[in-house]
mmCIF file of C-alpha atoms and ligand atoms in Angstrom:
data_model
loop_
_atom_site.group_PDB
_atom_site.id
_atom_site.type_symbol
_atom_site.label_atom_id
_atom_site.label_comp_id
_atom_site.label_asym_id
_atom_site.label_seq_id
_atom_site.Cartn_x
_atom_site.Cartn_y
_atom_site.Cartn_z
ATOM 1 C CA UNK A 1157 76.618 -39.214 -21.959
ATOM 2 C CA UNK A 1158 80.001 -38.868 -23.581
ATOM 3 C CA UNK A 1159 80.727 -35.505 -25.218
ATOM 4 C CA UNK A 1160 82.467 -36.636 -28.382
ATOM 5 C CA UNK A 1161 85.101 -34.134 -29.522
ATOM 6 C CA UNK A 1162 85.624 -35.986 -32.817
ATOM 7 C CA UNK A 1163 81.973 -35.419 -33.679
ATOM 8 C CA UNK A 1164 82.347 -31.667 -33.072
ATOM 9 C CA UNK A 1165 85.563 -31.604 -35.142
ATOM 10 C CA UNK A 1166 83.874 -33.414 -38.052
ATOM 11 C CA UNK A 1167 80.978 -30.976 -37.896
ATOM 12 C CA UNK A 1168 83.412 -28.045 -38.075
ATOM 13 C CA UNK A 1169 85.417 -29.534 -40.955
ATOM 14 C CA UNK A 1170 82.675 -29.000 -43.557
ATOM 15 C CA UNK A 1171 82.319 -25.313 -42.726
ATOM 16 C CA UNK A 1172 86.113 -24.826 -42.691
ATOM 17 C CA UNK A 1173 86.495 -26.482 -46.097
ATOM 18 C CA UNK A 1174 83.968 -24.033 -47.550
ATOM 19 C CA UNK A 1175 85.711 -20.972 -46.063
ATOM 20 C CA UNK A 1176 89.147 -22.158 -47.237
ATOM 21 C CA UNK A 1177 87.772 -22.706 -50.744
ATOM 22 C CA UNK A 1178 86.427 -19.122 -50.842
ATOM 23 C CA UNK A 1179 89.847 -17.816 -49.758
ATOM 24 C CA UNK A 1180 91.642 -19.947 -52.359
ATOM 25 C CA UNK A 1181 89.231 -18.851 -55.082
ATOM 26 C CA UNK A 1182 90.277 -15.311 -54.170
ATOM 27 C CA UNK A 1183 93.961 -16.266 -54.512
ATOM 28 C CA UNK A 1184 94.679 -16.583 -50.776
ATOM 29 C CA UNK A 1185 96.205 -19.730 -49.289
ATOM 30 C CA UNK A 1186 96.080 -19.462 -45.482
ATOM 31 C CA UNK A 1187 99.653 -19.764 -44.155
ATOM 32 C CA UNK A 1188 100.507 -21.120 -40.724
ATOM 33 C CA UNK A 1189 103.886 -20.819 -38.980
ATOM 34 C CA UNK A 1190 104.564 -23.098 -36.016
ATOM 35 C CA UNK A 1191 107.535 -21.940 -33.953
ATOM 36 C CA UNK A 1192 109.391 -24.456 -31.814
ATOM 37 C CA UNK A 1193 112.039 -23.004 -29.537
ATOM 38 C CA UNK A 1194 114.125 -25.805 -28.087
ATOM 39 C CA UNK A 1195 114.001 -29.577 -28.181
ATOM 40 C CA UNK A 1196 110.891 -30.443 -26.138
ATOM 41 C CA UNK A 1197 109.736 -33.779 -27.594
ATOM 42 C CA UNK A 1198 106.004 -33.311 -26.833
ATOM 43 C CA UNK A 1199 106.125 -29.825 -28.414
ATOM 44 C CA UNK A 1200 107.883 -31.223 -31.511
ATOM 45 C CA UNK A 1201 105.293 -34.006 -31.798
ATOM 46 C CA UNK A 1202 102.443 -31.531 -31.374
ATOM 47 C CA UNK A 1203 104.008 -29.229 -33.995
ATOM 48 C CA UNK A 1204 104.269 -32.094 -36.496
ATOM 49 C CA UNK A 1205 100.670 -33.088 -35.752
ATOM 50 C CA UNK A 1206 99.429 -29.519 -36.296
ATOM 51 C CA UNK A 1207 101.344 -29.228 -39.574
ATOM 52 C CA UNK A 1208 99.785 -32.455 -40.836
ATOM 53 C CA UNK A 1209 96.329 -31.338 -39.755
ATOM 54 C CA UNK A 1210 96.738 -27.952 -41.491
ATOM 55 C CA UNK A 1211 97.979 -29.617 -44.676
ATOM 56 C CA UNK A 1212 94.974 -31.965 -44.642
ATOM 57 C CA UNK A 1213 92.896 -28.782 -45.178
ATOM 58 C CA UNK A 1214 95.167 -27.629 -48.035
ATOM 59 C CA UNK A 1215 96.721 -24.993 -45.769
ATOM 60 C CA UNK A 1216 100.397 -24.184 -46.091
ATOM 61 C CA UNK A 1217 102.173 -24.895 -42.790
ATOM 62 C CA UNK A 1218 105.829 -24.385 -41.863
ATOM 63 C CA UNK A 1219 107.567 -25.539 -38.701
ATOM 64 C CA UNK A 1220 110.440 -23.290 -37.620
ATOM 65 C CA UNK A 1221 112.601 -25.216 -35.195
ATOM 66 C CA UNK A 1222 115.347 -23.622 -33.137
ATOM 67 C CA UNK A 1223 117.852 -25.482 -30.934
ATOM 68 C CA UNK A 1224 117.970 -25.327 -27.108
ATOM 69 C CA UNK A 1225 120.786 -22.802 -27.461
ATOM 70 C CA UNK A 1226 118.444 -20.244 -29.106
ATOM 71 C CA UNK A 1227 118.386 -16.864 -27.367
ATOM 72 C CA UNK A 1228 115.349 -14.759 -26.546
ATOM 73 C CA UNK A 1229 116.537 -12.142 -29.048
ATOM 74 C CA UNK A 1230 116.813 -14.739 -31.829
ATOM 75 C CA UNK A 1231 113.315 -16.046 -31.145
ATOM 76 C CA UNK A 1232 111.938 -12.513 -31.155
ATOM 77 C CA UNK A 1233 113.662 -11.972 -34.522
ATOM 78 C CA UNK A 1234 111.969 -15.134 -35.871
ATOM 79 C CA UNK A 1235 108.579 -13.817 -34.746
ATOM 80 C CA UNK A 1236 109.234 -10.363 -36.250
ATOM 81 C CA UNK A 1237 110.198 -11.834 -39.615
ATOM 82 C CA UNK A 1238 106.971 -13.903 -39.574
ATOM 83 C CA UNK A 1239 105.028 -10.715 -38.758
ATOM 84 C CA UNK A 1240 106.479 -9.194 -41.952
ATOM 85 C CA UNK A 1241 105.878 -12.284 -44.089
ATOM 86 C CA UNK A 1242 102.675 -11.805 -46.110
ATOM 87 C CA UNK A 1243 102.339 -15.518 -46.834
ATOM 88 C CA UNK A 1244 101.887 -16.146 -43.092
ATOM 89 C CA UNK A 1245 98.474 -15.407 -41.584
ATOM 90 C CA UNK A 1246 98.866 -17.106 -38.208
ATOM 91 C CA UNK A 1247 101.721 -17.839 -35.813
ATOM 92 C CA UNK A 1248 101.671 -20.531 -33.134
ATOM 93 C CA UNK A 1249 104.455 -20.412 -30.571
ATOM 94 C CA UNK A 1250 104.701 -23.809 -28.906
ATOM 95 C CA UNK A 1251 105.690 -24.104 -25.253
ATOM 96 C CA UNK A 1252 107.840 -24.773 -23.348
ATOM 97 C CA UNK A 1253 110.685 -22.486 -24.423
ATOM 98 C CA UNK A 1254 114.245 -23.137 -23.213
ATOM 99 C CA UNK A 1255 115.031 -22.071 -19.655
ATOM 100 C CA UNK A 1256 115.920 -18.415 -19.246
ATOM 101 C CA UNK A 1257 113.719 -17.230 -22.110
ATOM 102 C CA UNK A 1258 110.721 -15.106 -21.175
ATOM 103 C CA UNK A 1259 107.765 -16.541 -23.073
ATOM 104 C CA UNK A 1260 105.948 -13.248 -22.358
ATOM 105 C CA UNK A 1261 108.609 -11.248 -24.214
ATOM 106 C CA UNK A 1262 108.518 -13.598 -27.212
ATOM 107 C CA UNK A 1263 104.697 -13.675 -27.286
ATOM 108 C CA UNK A 1264 104.509 -9.879 -27.129
ATOM 109 C CA UNK A 1265 106.665 -9.645 -30.272
ATOM 110 C CA UNK A 1266 103.790 -11.232 -32.197
ATOM 111 C CA UNK A 1267 101.512 -9.162 -34.412
ATOM 112 C CA UNK A 1268 98.148 -9.462 -32.552
ATOM 113 C CA UNK A 1269 96.445 -10.062 -35.929
ATOM 114 C CA UNK A 1270 98.633 -13.158 -36.428
ATOM 115 C CA UNK A 1271 98.334 -14.299 -32.791
ATOM 116 C CA UNK A 1272 95.736 -16.964 -33.563
ATOM 117 C CA UNK A 1273 95.979 -18.574 -30.098
ATOM 118 C CA UNK A 1274 95.142 -15.264 -28.411
ATOM 119 C CA UNK A 1275 98.219 -15.088 -26.183
ATOM 120 C CA UNK A 1276 99.282 -11.449 -26.596
ATOM 121 C CA UNK A 1277 98.188 -8.897 -24.013
ATOM 122 C CA UNK A 1278 96.286 -7.134 -26.815
ATOM 123 C CA UNK A 1279 94.100 -10.167 -27.490
ATOM 124 C CA UNK A 1280 93.755 -11.067 -23.805
ATOM 125 C CA UNK A 1281 92.657 -7.502 -23.108
ATOM 126 C CA UNK A 1282 90.129 -7.645 -25.940
ATOM 127 C CA UNK A 1283 88.642 -10.826 -24.489
ATOM 128 C CA UNK A 1284 88.402 -9.282 -21.021
ATOM 129 C CA UNK A 1285 86.781 -6.182 -22.541
ATOM 130 C CA UNK A 1286 84.300 -8.313 -24.499
ATOM 131 C CA UNK A 1287 85.653 -7.067 -27.837
ATOM 132 C CA UNK A 1288 86.321 -9.271 -30.880
ATOM 133 C CA UNK A 1289 89.850 -10.612 -31.146
ATOM 134 C CA UNK A 1290 91.665 -13.936 -31.078
ATOM 135 C CA UNK A 1291 90.730 -16.116 -28.095
ATOM 136 C CA UNK A 1292 92.841 -19.146 -27.073
ATOM 137 C CA UNK A 1293 91.743 -22.214 -29.012
ATOM 138 C CA UNK A 1294 91.220 -24.643 -26.112
ATOM 139 C CA UNK A 1295 88.680 -22.465 -24.260
ATOM 140 C CA UNK A 1296 86.849 -21.985 -27.560
ATOM 141 C CA UNK A 1297 86.868 -25.766 -27.995
ATOM 142 C CA UNK A 1298 85.190 -26.135 -24.581
ATOM 143 C CA UNK A 1299 82.476 -23.670 -25.592
ATOM 144 C CA UNK A 1300 82.002 -25.377 -28.983
ATOM 145 C CA UNK A 1301 81.417 -28.730 -27.275
ATOM 146 C CA UNK A 1302 78.805 -27.226 -24.943
ATOM 147 C CA UNK A 1303 77.104 -25.583 -27.916
ATOM 148 C CA UNK A 1304 77.196 -28.668 -30.136
ATOM 149 C CA UNK A 1305 75.397 -30.699 -27.450
ATOM 150 C CA UNK A 1306 72.901 -27.921 -26.676
ATOM 151 C CA UNK A 1307 74.079 -27.591 -23.069
ATOM 152 C CA UNK A 1308 72.682 -24.400 -21.549
ATOM 153 C CA UNK A 1309 75.198 -22.087 -19.891
ATOM 154 C CA UNK A 1310 72.986 -19.070 -19.131
ATOM 155 C CA UNK A 1311 72.215 -18.898 -15.410
ATOM 156 C CA UNK A 1312 74.241 -22.034 -14.576
ATOM 157 C CA UNK A 1313 76.864 -22.271 -11.875
ATOM 158 C CA UNK A 1314 80.244 -22.991 -13.494
ATOM 159 C CA UNK A 1315 83.397 -23.893 -11.603
ATOM 160 C CA UNK A 1316 86.743 -23.775 -13.404
ATOM 161 C CA UNK A 1317 89.809 -25.483 -11.927
ATOM 162 C CA UNK A 1318 92.914 -23.624 -13.154
ATOM 163 C CA UNK A 1319 93.528 -19.973 -14.030
ATOM 164 C CA UNK A 1320 96.221 -20.048 -16.719
ATOM 165 C CA UNK A 1321 96.213 -17.457 -19.495
ATOM 166 C CA UNK A 1322 95.799 -20.167 -22.083
ATOM 167 C CA UNK A 1323 92.932 -22.192 -20.565
ATOM 168 C CA UNK A 1324 91.502 -21.484 -17.100
ATOM 169 C CA UNK A 1325 91.142 -17.713 -17.228
ATOM 170 C CA UNK A 1326 89.858 -17.383 -20.814
ATOM 171 C CA UNK A 1327 87.372 -20.252 -20.437
ATOM 172 C CA UNK A 1328 86.066 -18.544 -17.276
ATOM 173 C CA UNK A 1329 85.580 -15.301 -19.224
ATOM 174 C CA UNK A 1330 83.819 -17.101 -22.086
ATOM 175 C CA UNK A 1331 81.463 -18.824 -19.627
ATOM 176 C CA UNK A 1332 80.821 -15.477 -17.941
ATOM 177 C CA UNK A 1333 80.045 -13.876 -21.322
ATOM 178 C CA UNK A 1334 77.428 -16.602 -21.788
ATOM 179 C CA UNK A 1335 75.932 -15.572 -18.415
ATOM 180 C CA UNK A 1336 77.141 -18.423 -16.217
ATOM 181 C CA UNK A 1337 78.002 -17.617 -12.591
ATOM 182 C CA UNK A 1338 81.675 -18.524 -12.543
ATOM 183 C CA UNK A 1339 84.020 -19.503 -9.706
ATOM 184 C CA UNK A 1340 87.712 -20.039 -10.453
ATOM 185 C CA UNK A 1341 89.813 -22.368 -8.277
ATOM 186 C CA UNK A 1342 93.614 -22.567 -8.338
ATOM 187 C CA UNK A 1343 96.519 -23.922 -6.336
ATOM 188 C CA UNK A 1344 95.826 -21.524 -3.441
ATOM 189 C CA UNK A 1345 92.122 -22.398 -3.150
ATOM 190 C CA UNK A 1346 91.236 -24.046 0.151
ATOM 191 C CA UNK A 1347 88.509 -26.666 -0.066
ATOM 192 C CA UNK A 1348 88.131 -27.223 -3.809
ATOM 193 C CA UNK A 1349 85.693 -30.128 -3.387
ATOM 194 C CA UNK A 1350 83.272 -27.941 -1.473
ATOM 195 C CA UNK A 1351 83.259 -25.447 -4.359
ATOM 196 C CA UNK A 1352 83.315 -27.961 -7.219
ATOM 197 C CA UNK A 1353 80.282 -29.776 -5.750
ATOM 198 C CA UNK A 1354 78.216 -26.635 -6.417
ATOM 199 C CA UNK A 1355 78.972 -26.733 -10.153
ATOM 200 C CA UNK A 1356 76.381 -27.406 -12.837
ATOM 201 C CA UNK A 1357 79.318 -27.198 -15.264
ATOM 202 C CA UNK A 1358 82.742 -28.235 -13.987
ATOM 203 C CA UNK A 1359 85.780 -27.507 -16.170
ATOM 204 C CA UNK A 1360 89.102 -28.945 -15.031
ATOM 205 C CA UNK A 1361 92.279 -27.429 -16.529
ATOM 206 C CA UNK A 1362 94.972 -28.325 -14.014
ATOM 207 C CA UNK A 1363 97.126 -31.073 -15.524
ATOM 208 C CA UNK A 1364 96.991 -33.489 -12.579
ATOM 209 C CA UNK A 1365 95.702 -37.022 -13.168
ATOM 210 C CA UNK A 1366 93.088 -38.049 -10.588
ATOM 211 C CA UNK A 1367 92.465 -34.431 -9.573
ATOM 212 C CA UNK A 1368 88.682 -34.696 -9.952
ATOM 213 C CA UNK A 1369 87.020 -37.593 -8.166
ATOM 214 C CA UNK A 1370 83.325 -38.512 -7.926
ATOM 215 C CA UNK A 1371 82.934 -36.944 -4.463
ATOM 216 C CA UNK A 1372 83.858 -33.552 -5.981
ATOM 217 C CA UNK A 1373 81.036 -33.642 -8.515
ATOM 218 C CA UNK A 1374 77.346 -32.838 -8.101
ATOM 219 C CA UNK A 1375 74.968 -35.481 -9.472
ATOM 220 C CA UNK A 1376 73.919 -34.498 -12.989
ATOM 221 C CA UNK A 1377 76.790 -32.036 -13.531
ATOM 222 C CA UNK A 1378 78.447 -31.509 -16.909
ATOM 223 C CA UNK A 1379 82.158 -32.303 -16.589
ATOM 224 C CA UNK A 1380 84.689 -30.986 -19.102
ATOM 225 C CA UNK A 1381 88.174 -32.431 -18.734
ATOM 226 C CA UNK A 1382 90.792 -30.205 -20.362
ATOM 227 C CA UNK A 1383 93.779 -31.897 -18.727
ATOM 228 C CA UNK A 1384 96.227 -33.858 -20.847
ATOM 229 C CA UNK A 1385 98.691 -35.927 -18.820
ATOM 230 C CA UNK A 1386 100.799 -39.024 -19.360
ATOM 231 C CA UNK A 1387 100.267 -41.774 -16.786
ATOM 232 C CA UNK A 1388 101.609 -45.320 -17.074
ATOM 233 C CA UNK A 1389 102.227 -44.813 -20.796
ATOM 234 C CA UNK A 1390 98.664 -43.611 -21.408
ATOM 235 C CA UNK A 1391 97.144 -40.195 -22.119
ATOM 236 C CA UNK A 1392 94.704 -39.264 -19.370
ATOM 237 C CA UNK A 1393 92.978 -36.112 -18.156
ATOM 238 C CA UNK A 1394 92.419 -34.590 -14.718
ATOM 239 C CA UNK A 1395 89.190 -36.477 -14.114
ATOM 240 C CA UNK A 1396 88.687 -40.007 -12.786
ATOM 241 C CA UNK A 1397 86.470 -40.587 -15.782
ATOM 242 C CA UNK A 1398 84.961 -43.953 -14.845
ATOM 243 C CA UNK A 1399 83.662 -43.003 -11.385
ATOM 244 C CA UNK A 1400 82.729 -39.423 -12.365
ATOM 245 C CA UNK A 1401 80.810 -40.623 -15.462
ATOM 246 C CA UNK A 1402 78.426 -42.526 -13.176
ATOM 247 C CA UNK A 1403 77.432 -39.262 -11.470
ATOM 248 C CA UNK A 1404 77.631 -36.677 -14.241
ATOM 249 C CA UNK A 1405 75.083 -36.053 -16.981
ATOM 250 C CA UNK A 1406 77.753 -35.367 -19.617
ATOM 251 C CA UNK A 1407 81.512 -35.884 -19.610
ATOM 252 C CA UNK A 1408 84.352 -35.371 -22.099
ATOM 253 C CA UNK A 1409 86.758 -38.289 -22.582
ATOM 254 C CA UNK A 1410 90.560 -37.930 -22.762
ATOM 255 C CA UNK A 1411 91.664 -38.442 -25.461
ATOM 256 C CA UNK A 1412 88.827 -37.657 -27.889
ATOM 257 C CA UNK A 1413 87.269 -34.742 -26.002
ATOM 258 C CA UNK A 1414 88.487 -31.145 -25.812
ATOM 259 C CA UNK A 1415 91.851 -31.874 -27.498
ATOM 260 C CA UNK A 1416 90.125 -33.201 -30.608
ATOM 261 C CA UNK A 1417 88.320 -29.872 -31.039
ATOM 262 C CA UNK A 1418 91.281 -27.617 -30.139
ATOM 263 C CA UNK A 1419 93.151 -28.355 -33.374
ATOM 264 C CA UNK A 1420 90.044 -27.586 -35.442
ATOM 265 C CA UNK A 1421 89.744 -24.304 -33.524
ATOM 266 C CA UNK A 1422 93.321 -23.457 -34.524
ATOM 267 C CA UNK A 1423 92.501 -24.020 -38.189
ATOM 268 C CA UNK A 1424 89.348 -21.926 -37.748
ATOM 269 C CA UNK A 1425 91.366 -19.079 -36.164
ATOM 270 C CA UNK A 1426 93.891 -19.210 -39.019
ATOM 271 C CA UNK A 1427 91.101 -19.018 -41.577
ATOM 272 C CA UNK A 1428 89.641 -16.089 -39.660
ATOM 273 C CA UNK A 1429 93.045 -14.340 -39.705
ATOM 274 C CA UNK A 1430 93.274 -14.788 -43.476
ATOM 275 C CA UNK A 1431 89.693 -13.518 -43.928
ATOM 276 C CA UNK A 1432 90.403 -10.491 -41.722
ATOM 277 C CA UNK A 1433 93.504 -9.579 -43.745
ATOM 278 C CA UNK A 1434 91.473 -9.923 -46.958
ATOM 279 C CA UNK A 1435 88.871 -7.566 -45.486
ATOM 280 C CA UNK A 1436 91.388 -4.930 -44.451
ATOM 281 C CA UNK A 1437 92.791 -6.401 -41.262
ATOM 282 C CA UNK A 1438 90.310 -5.239 -38.644
ATOM 283 C CA UNK A 1439 88.354 -7.272 -36.105
ATOM 284 C CA UNK A 1440 85.112 -5.914 -37.662
ATOM 285 C CA UNK A 1441 83.775 -4.312 -34.511
HETATM 286 P P1 NAP B 1987 99.186 -24.493 -16.298
HETATM 287 O O1 NAP B 1987 99.615 -23.242 -16.959
HETATM 288 O O2 NAP B 1987 100.192 -25.343 -15.606
HETATM 289 O O3 NAP B 1987 98.028 -24.110 -15.254
HETATM 290 C C1 NAP B 1987 97.547 -25.046 -14.345
HETATM 291 C C2 NAP B 1987 96.549 -24.381 -13.447
HETATM 292 O O4 NAP B 1987 96.124 -25.334 -12.493
HETATM 293 C C3 NAP B 1987 97.140 -23.191 -12.651
HETATM 294 O O5 NAP B 1987 96.210 -22.123 -12.653
HETATM 295 C C4 NAP B 1987 97.334 -23.757 -11.251
HETATM 296 O O6 NAP B 1987 97.131 -22.821 -10.213
HETATM 297 C C5 NAP B 1987 96.223 -24.777 -11.186
HETATM 298 N N1 NAP B 1987 96.539 -25.817 -10.213
HETATM 299 C C6 NAP B 1987 97.706 -26.502 -10.059
HETATM 300 N N2 NAP B 1987 97.577 -27.376 -9.049
HETATM 301 C C7 NAP B 1987 96.335 -27.233 -8.544
HETATM 302 C C8 NAP B 1987 95.609 -27.852 -7.508
HETATM 303 N N3 NAP B 1987 96.146 -28.818 -6.753
HETATM 304 N N4 NAP B 1987 94.349 -27.441 -7.280
HETATM 305 C C9 NAP B 1987 93.784 -26.471 -8.038
HETATM 306 N N5 NAP B 1987 94.393 -25.864 -9.058
HETATM 307 C C10 NAP B 1987 95.664 -26.240 -9.296
HETATM 308 O O7 NAP B 1987 98.469 -25.467 -17.325
HETATM 309 P P2 NAP B 1987 97.525 -25.114 -18.602
HETATM 310 O O8 NAP B 1987 98.375 -24.724 -19.730
HETATM 311 O O9 NAP B 1987 96.421 -24.258 -18.178
HETATM 312 O O10 NAP B 1987 96.980 -26.573 -18.930
HETATM 313 C C11 NAP B 1987 96.207 -27.279 -17.986
HETATM 314 C C12 NAP B 1987 96.017 -28.696 -18.496
HETATM 315 O O11 NAP B 1987 95.305 -28.639 -19.730
HETATM 316 C C13 NAP B 1987 97.318 -29.437 -18.810
HETATM 317 O O12 NAP B 1987 97.139 -30.800 -18.532
HETATM 318 C C14 NAP B 1987 97.495 -29.240 -20.290
HETATM 319 O O13 NAP B 1987 98.256 -30.270 -20.890
HETATM 320 C C15 NAP B 1987 96.069 -29.298 -20.734
HETATM 321 N N6 NAP B 1987 95.801 -28.631 -22.013
HETATM 322 C C16 NAP B 1987 94.954 -29.265 -22.837
HETATM 323 C C17 NAP B 1987 94.631 -28.681 -24.041
HETATM 324 C C18 NAP B 1987 93.636 -29.383 -24.924
HETATM 325 O O14 NAP B 1987 93.534 -29.062 -26.093
HETATM 326 N N7 NAP B 1987 92.862 -30.340 -24.384
HETATM 327 C C19 NAP B 1987 95.184 -27.471 -24.402
HETATM 328 C C20 NAP B 1987 96.017 -26.801 -23.500
HETATM 329 C C21 NAP B 1987 96.319 -27.400 -22.293
HETATM 330 P P3 NAP B 1987 98.100 -21.558 -9.986
HETATM 331 O O15 NAP B 1987 97.722 -20.558 -11.019
HETATM 332 O O16 NAP B 1987 97.778 -21.125 -8.609
HETATM 333 O O17 NAP B 1987 99.495 -22.063 -10.160
#
């Protein structure tokens, strides 16, 4: 069965519209700032797409674009001025940044209450500690898909391929919080197939087309493909979808799977940031 990300996104849209209306009725228009450091074409396209998506919800969205020659200090200044700007509730810093710039340093300049993609150490620490905070949008999209389709996580064996701060690690923590038994594989893992074949839920977040083949998947497993890669002019994921679909019980397509939900999660996080500010700025522990 195909796990349809568009369906999840449509389901979320109704609830988001209601929350945005309540904010607007209270005089608050959620404001999103998308920061592009450098001339990466995919990042620019993604930024434009996010702006359009935000505006389709009646959200004010600004793209701040800096040339390849931008310095780390200048980018940090951009982030600090957005921290001080009351019309901005959420900041998204798109990667990659120009060579020589430490993305960590730029990310850490962000006010954690505006860090809607959960990249700052403050928000990552809160996730690890099981406290409320902003969690990266893609891992939340994975969890939303599982929930929408009523797929049980409690007590299941989950294997995650990839351990990045933006996908692999946070999705592993979210699965763990839902009581899955989680194994994380990465580029230093020996026999990945041996481990992935034990998974009831297999999440691949590597970024390598053809990474997951049918022999790596247990019959009846749920397969979530987070990868987004370009191959022969097409967008594909990590998973050999056709052959794996014949063995799995559920599978996400690429495109139309996790990616379709990620953007809705970003809007949801922005709305949450605006609601938190309205309620005094805390994470309501
Ligand atoms: P990343 O930072 O490059 O991380 C890739 C991870 O894969 C790393 O942990 C790396 O291990 C691991 N890896 C690399 N080669 C491997 C191999 N041969 N076997 C096992 N693990 C291997 O990438 P990311 O930002 O997490 O993104 C991963 C993919 O998801 C990309 O295709 C990206 O475009 C996509 N993505 C999709 C969405 C969405 O909305 N659908 C959002 C974000 C990202 P090491 O840590 O050992 O290097």
